[in-house]
Each structure stands twice: as C-alpha cells, then as structure tokens.
mmCIF file of C-alpha atoms in Angstrom:
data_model
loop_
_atom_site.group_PDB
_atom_site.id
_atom_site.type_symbol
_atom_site.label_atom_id
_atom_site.label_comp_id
_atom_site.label_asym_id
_atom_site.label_seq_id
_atom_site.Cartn_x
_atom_site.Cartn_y
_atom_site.Cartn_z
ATOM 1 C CA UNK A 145 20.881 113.276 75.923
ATOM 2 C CA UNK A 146 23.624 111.164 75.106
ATOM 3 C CA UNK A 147 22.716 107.650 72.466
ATOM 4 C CA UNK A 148 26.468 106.347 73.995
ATOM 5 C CA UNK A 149 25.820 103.096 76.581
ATOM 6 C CA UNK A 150 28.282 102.111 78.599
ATOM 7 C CA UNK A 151 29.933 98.227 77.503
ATOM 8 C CA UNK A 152 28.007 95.456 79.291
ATOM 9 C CA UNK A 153 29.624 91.568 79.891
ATOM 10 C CA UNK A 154 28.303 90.486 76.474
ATOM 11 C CA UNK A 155 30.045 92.886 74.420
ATOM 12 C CA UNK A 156 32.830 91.492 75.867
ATOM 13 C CA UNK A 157 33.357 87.907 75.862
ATOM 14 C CA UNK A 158 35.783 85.730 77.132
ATOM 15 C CA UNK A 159 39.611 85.742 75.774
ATOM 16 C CA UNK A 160 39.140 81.982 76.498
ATOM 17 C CA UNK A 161 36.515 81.361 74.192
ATOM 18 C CA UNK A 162 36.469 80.846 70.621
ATOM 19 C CA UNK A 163 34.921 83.545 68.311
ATOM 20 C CA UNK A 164 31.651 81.538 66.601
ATOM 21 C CA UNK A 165 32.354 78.198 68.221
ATOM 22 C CA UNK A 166 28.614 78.046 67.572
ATOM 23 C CA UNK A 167 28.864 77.210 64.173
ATOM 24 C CA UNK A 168 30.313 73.853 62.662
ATOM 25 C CA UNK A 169 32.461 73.891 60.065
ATOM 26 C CA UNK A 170 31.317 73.118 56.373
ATOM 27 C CA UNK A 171 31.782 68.860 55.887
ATOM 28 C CA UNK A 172 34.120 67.828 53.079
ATOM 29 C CA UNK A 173 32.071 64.825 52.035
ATOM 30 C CA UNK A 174 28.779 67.174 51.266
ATOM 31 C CA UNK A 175 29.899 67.463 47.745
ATOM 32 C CA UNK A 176 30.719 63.966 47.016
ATOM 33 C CA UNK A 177 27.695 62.322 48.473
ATOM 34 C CA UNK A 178 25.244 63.234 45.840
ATOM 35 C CA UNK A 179 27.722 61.216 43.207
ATOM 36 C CA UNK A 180 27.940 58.437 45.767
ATOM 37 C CA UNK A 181 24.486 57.981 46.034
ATOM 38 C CA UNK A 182 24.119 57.874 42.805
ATOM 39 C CA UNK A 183 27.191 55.073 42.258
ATOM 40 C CA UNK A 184 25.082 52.970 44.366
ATOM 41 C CA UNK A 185 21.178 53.589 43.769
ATOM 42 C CA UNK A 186 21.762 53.832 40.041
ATOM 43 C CA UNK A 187 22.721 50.219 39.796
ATOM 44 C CA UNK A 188 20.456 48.762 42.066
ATOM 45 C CA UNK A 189 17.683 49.822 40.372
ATOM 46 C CA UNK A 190 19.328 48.740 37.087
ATOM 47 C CA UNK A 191 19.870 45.418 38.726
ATOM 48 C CA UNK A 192 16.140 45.110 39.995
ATOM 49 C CA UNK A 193 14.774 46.646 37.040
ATOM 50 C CA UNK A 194 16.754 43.669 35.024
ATOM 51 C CA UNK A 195 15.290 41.284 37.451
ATOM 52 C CA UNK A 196 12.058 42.127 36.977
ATOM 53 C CA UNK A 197 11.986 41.775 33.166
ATOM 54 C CA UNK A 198 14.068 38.016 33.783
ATOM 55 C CA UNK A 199 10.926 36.754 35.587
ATOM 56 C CA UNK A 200 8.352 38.331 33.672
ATOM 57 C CA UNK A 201 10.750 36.675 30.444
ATOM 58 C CA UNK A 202 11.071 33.233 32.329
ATOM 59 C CA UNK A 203 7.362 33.234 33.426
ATOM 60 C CA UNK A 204 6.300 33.705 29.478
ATOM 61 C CA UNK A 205 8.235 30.930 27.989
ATOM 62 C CA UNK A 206 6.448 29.124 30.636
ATOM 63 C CA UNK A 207 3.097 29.826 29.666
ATOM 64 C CA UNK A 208 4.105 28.919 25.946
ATOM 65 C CA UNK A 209 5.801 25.812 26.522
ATOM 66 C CA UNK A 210 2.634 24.602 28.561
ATOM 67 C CA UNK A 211 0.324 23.400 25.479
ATOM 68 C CA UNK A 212 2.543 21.541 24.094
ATOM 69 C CA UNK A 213 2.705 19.470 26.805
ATOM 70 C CA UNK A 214 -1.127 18.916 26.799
ATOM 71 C CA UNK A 215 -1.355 17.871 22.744
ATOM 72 C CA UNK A 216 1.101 15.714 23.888
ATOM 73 C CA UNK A 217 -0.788 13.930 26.409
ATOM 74 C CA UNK A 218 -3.681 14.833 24.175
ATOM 75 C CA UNK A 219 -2.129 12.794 21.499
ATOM 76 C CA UNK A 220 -0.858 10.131 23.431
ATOM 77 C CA UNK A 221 -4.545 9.321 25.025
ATOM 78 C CA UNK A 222 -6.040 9.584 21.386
ATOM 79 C CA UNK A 223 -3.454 7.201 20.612
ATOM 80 C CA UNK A 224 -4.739 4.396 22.841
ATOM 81 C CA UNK A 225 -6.603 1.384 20.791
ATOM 82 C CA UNK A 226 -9.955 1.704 20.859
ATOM 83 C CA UNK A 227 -11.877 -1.842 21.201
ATOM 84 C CA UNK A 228 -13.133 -3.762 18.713
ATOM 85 C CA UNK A 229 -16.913 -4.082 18.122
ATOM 86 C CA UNK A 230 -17.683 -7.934 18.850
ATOM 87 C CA UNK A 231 -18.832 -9.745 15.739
ATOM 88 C CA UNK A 232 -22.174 -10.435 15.679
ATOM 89 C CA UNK A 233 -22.851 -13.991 14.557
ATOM 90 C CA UNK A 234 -24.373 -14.162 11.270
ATOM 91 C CA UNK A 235 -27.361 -16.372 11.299
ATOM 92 C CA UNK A 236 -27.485 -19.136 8.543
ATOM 93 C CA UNK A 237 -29.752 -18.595 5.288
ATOM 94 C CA UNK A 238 -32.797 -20.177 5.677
ATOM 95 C CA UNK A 239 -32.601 -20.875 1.636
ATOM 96 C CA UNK A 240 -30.013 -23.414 0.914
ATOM 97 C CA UNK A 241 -27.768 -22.162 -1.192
ATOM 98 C CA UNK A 242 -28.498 -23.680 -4.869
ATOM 99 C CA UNK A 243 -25.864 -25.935 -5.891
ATOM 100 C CA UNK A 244 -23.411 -24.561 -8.564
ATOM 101 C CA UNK A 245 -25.019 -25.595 -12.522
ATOM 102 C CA UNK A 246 -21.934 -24.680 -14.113
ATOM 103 C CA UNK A 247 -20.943 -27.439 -16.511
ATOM 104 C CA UNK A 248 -17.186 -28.245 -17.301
ATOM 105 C CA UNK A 249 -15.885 -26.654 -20.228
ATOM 106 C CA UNK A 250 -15.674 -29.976 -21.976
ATOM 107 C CA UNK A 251 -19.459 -31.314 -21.213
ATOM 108 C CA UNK A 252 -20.148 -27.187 -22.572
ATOM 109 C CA UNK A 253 -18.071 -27.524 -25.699
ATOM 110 C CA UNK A 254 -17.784 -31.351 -26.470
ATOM 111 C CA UNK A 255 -16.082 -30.254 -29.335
ATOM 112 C CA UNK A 256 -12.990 -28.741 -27.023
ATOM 113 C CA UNK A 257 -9.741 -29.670 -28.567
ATOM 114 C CA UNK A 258 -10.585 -30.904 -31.911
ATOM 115 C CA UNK A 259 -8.495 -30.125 -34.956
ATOM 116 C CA UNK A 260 -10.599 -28.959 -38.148
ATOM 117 C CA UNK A 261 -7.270 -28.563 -39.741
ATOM 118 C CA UNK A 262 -5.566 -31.561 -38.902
ATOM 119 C CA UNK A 263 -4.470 -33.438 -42.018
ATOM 120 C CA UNK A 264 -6.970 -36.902 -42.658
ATOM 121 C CA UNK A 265 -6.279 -39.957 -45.271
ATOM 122 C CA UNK A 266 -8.849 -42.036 -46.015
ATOM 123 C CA UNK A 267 -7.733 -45.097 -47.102
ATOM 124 C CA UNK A 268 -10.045 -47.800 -48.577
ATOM 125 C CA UNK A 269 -8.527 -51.510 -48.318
ATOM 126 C CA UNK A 270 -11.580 -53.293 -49.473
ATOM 127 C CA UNK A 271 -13.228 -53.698 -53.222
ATOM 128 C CA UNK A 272 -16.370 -51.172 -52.342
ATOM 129 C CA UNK A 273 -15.505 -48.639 -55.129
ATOM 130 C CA UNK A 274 -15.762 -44.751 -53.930
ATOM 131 C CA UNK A 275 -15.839 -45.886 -50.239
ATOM 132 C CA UNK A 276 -13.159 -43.596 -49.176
ATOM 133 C CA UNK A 277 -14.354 -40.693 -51.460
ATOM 134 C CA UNK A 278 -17.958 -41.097 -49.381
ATOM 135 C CA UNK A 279 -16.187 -40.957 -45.971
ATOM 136 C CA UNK A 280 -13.805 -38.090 -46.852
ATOM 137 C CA UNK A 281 -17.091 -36.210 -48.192
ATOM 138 C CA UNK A 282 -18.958 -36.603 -44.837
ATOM 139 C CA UNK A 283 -15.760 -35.674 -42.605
ATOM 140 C CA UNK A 284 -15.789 -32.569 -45.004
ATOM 141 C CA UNK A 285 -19.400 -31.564 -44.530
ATOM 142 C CA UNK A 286 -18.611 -31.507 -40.832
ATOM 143 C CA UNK A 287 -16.226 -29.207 -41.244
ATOM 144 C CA UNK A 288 -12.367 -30.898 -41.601
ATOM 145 C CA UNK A 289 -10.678 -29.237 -44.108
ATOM 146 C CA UNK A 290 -7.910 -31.174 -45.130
ATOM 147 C CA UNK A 291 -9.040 -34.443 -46.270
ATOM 148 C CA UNK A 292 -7.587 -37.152 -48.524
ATOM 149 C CA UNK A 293 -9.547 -40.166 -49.724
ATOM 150 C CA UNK A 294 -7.043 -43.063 -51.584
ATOM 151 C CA UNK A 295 -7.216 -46.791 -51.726
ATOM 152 C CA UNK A 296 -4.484 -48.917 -49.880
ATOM 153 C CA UNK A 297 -3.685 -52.469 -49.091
ATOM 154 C CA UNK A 298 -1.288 -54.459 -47.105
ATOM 155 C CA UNK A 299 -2.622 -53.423 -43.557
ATOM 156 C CA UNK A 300 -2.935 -56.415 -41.043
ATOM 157 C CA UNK A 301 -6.130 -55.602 -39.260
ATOM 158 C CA UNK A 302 -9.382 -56.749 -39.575
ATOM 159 C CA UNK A 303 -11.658 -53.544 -38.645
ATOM 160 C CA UNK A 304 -12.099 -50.115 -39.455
ATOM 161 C CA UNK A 305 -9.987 -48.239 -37.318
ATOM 162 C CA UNK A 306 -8.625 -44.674 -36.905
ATOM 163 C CA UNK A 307 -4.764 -44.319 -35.859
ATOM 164 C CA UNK A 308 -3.851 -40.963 -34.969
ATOM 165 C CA UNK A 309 -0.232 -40.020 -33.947
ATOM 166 C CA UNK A 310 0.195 -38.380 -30.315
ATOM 167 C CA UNK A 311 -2.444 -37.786 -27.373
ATOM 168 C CA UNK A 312 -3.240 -34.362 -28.617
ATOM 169 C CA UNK A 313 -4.702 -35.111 -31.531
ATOM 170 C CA UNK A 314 -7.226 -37.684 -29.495
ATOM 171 C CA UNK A 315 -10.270 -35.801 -29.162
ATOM 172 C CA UNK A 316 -9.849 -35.182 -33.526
ATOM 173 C CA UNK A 317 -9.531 -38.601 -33.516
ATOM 174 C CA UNK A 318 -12.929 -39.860 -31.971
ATOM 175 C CA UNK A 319 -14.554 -36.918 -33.567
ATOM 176 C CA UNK A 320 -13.514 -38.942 -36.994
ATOM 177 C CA UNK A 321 -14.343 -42.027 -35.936
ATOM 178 C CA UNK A 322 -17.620 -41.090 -34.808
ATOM 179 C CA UNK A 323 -18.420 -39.122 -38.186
ATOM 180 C CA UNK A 324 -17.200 -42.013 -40.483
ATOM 181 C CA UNK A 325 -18.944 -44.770 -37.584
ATOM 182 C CA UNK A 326 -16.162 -46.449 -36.352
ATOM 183 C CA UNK A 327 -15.408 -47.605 -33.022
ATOM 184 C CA UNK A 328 -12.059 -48.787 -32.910
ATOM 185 C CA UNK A 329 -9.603 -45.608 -32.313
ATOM 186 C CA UNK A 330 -6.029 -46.218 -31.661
ATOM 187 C CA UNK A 331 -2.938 -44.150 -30.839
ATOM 188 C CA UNK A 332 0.099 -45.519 -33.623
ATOM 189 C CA UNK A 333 2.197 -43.031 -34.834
ATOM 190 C CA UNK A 334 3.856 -45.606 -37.061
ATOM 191 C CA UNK A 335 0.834 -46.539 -38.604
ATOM 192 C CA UNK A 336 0.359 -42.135 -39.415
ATOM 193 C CA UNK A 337 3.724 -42.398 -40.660
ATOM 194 C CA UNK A 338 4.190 -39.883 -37.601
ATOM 195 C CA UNK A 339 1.802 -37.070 -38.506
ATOM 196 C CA UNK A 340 -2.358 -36.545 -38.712
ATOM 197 C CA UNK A 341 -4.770 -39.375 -38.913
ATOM 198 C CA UNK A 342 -5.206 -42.379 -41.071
ATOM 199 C CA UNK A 343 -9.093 -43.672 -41.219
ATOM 200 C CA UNK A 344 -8.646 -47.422 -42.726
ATOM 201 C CA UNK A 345 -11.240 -48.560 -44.148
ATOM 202 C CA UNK A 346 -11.415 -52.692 -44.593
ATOM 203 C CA UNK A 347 -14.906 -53.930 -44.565
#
C-alpha cells in the first residue's frame, strides 16, 4: 500500500494570495510604550501624591492656628469691666462721737517758749537794800540761770516793770514778771540796751 496522497486545493493555494497574510506584523511602538507610560503615570502620581501631603500640611496649620484665636476672644471677654458692687450706706453711730480733749500745746506746756538761759538784770532803783539780790534769788530757784542783781537810777518810770528786747523773748518775759510779781511787761529794746531782760525795780 502506498502512504503517497495525491495534492488536494489546499496544498496549493492561490498565486494571488499572500503567504501568512493571517498574521500582522510586529508594531513598532510596542517597545516604547512601556517608557511612555511611565513618562506620564510616574508624574501624576508624584503630582497627586504632592497634593495630598499640601492639604493634609494646609489643614494642620489650620488646626494650630485655631486656639489662638479663642484665648483671644477668651481674653478679650475677660477683659470686659466687671461692675462695681453698689455701696452700701453706712448707717450713723448711734454713740456720738466724743469730742476731741486734746489741749493745745501751749495750755499743755504753759511753759512753751521760755528761755531759762536768757540773760536777766535786776536792777534796784529804790533805797530797799538787797531788793534786787532777793528777786534775782527767786528767778534762780525757778530755774533761770543767768541772773544779775545791781542797783541803778535815772529811769523815768514809776512801776516795776520788765522790758525785754524782741517778741521772742515774750513768753520769758511774763514768766519773770510773774516770778518777781510784777504786772507791767513791756517790749523796749532800748531800755535792754538791745539784748535779754531788764526787771526794774522802783518801789
């Protein structure tokens, strides 16, 4: 038996038609498309990926610049006055209040102002022997210490009389007089020869 079959129409084809026009040829662009797809999805996600972490940046300062903004109003609504209580009225003491028993220094100290110091003469215009020596004593024992007891005559006047020489030494003055019990006191600073006090003595 013979394997050899005789040629059919397949094995044969058409001069006409092209030998594998089944198949496509290979495209030129396969190679290149992976690097452009990468070209263009690389950067978009770069781009989203950056736009992502912009709001998620934006959206934190955000939520940290929010409490300042409430101390603020915080502070400004602590800052408001707050109102005064309203003053109750006080109700008047029912005990009157005790006059004030403080004396002036003077009615105190009625000795304010004198001058133990002060420089006194005595002077005795009359014929009663020791009478200035007995005044000068007593102004002494009341504590003057500069004293002078002399006789004298030629003074126009016709009582006892202290002369002191300016208005300070005034209150010295009628402190004298009143030791030695005289009542006439006068200011003559010629008469002191223009210091102390002169106590004349002429009855």
């Amino acid at each position: 038996m013979s394997s050899t079959y005789p040629a059919d129409e397949f094995e044969h084809p058409g001069e006409d038609l092209p030998v594998g026009a089944h198949r496509q040829p290979p495209s030129r662009w396969r190679p290149v498309i992976p690097f452009l797809v990468i070209l263009v999805v690389v950067p978009l996600l770069a781009w989203g990926v950056s736009y992502l972490l912009q709001r998620r940046d934006a959206g934190d300062d955000a939520a940290q610049s929010a409490p300042p903004a409430v101390t603020q109003q915080s502070g400004q609504s602590d800052a408001r006055p707050t109102p005064s209580p309203t003053p109750t009225p006080t109700q008047p003491s029912a005990a009157p209040t005790a006059p004030d028993e403080t004396k002036p220094e003077e009615e105190e100290n009625p000795e304010l102002g004198i001058d133990y110091a002060l420089t006194i003469e005595v002077l005795n215009a009359t014929d009663i022997s020791g009478y200035a020596g007995q005044i000068a004593a007593d102004l002494e024992a009341a504590g003057f210490t500069s004293v002078i007891a002399d006789n004298t005559s030629g003074w126009i006047t016709e009582v006892n009389t202290v002369f002191f020489t300016s208005a300070e030494q005034e209150a010295t003055a009628h402190q004298v007089a009143s030791i030695a019990g005289i009542d006439s006191v006068v200011l003559d600073p010629d008469a002191t020869g223009g210091e102390g006090i002169v106590v004349l003595l002429v009855e």
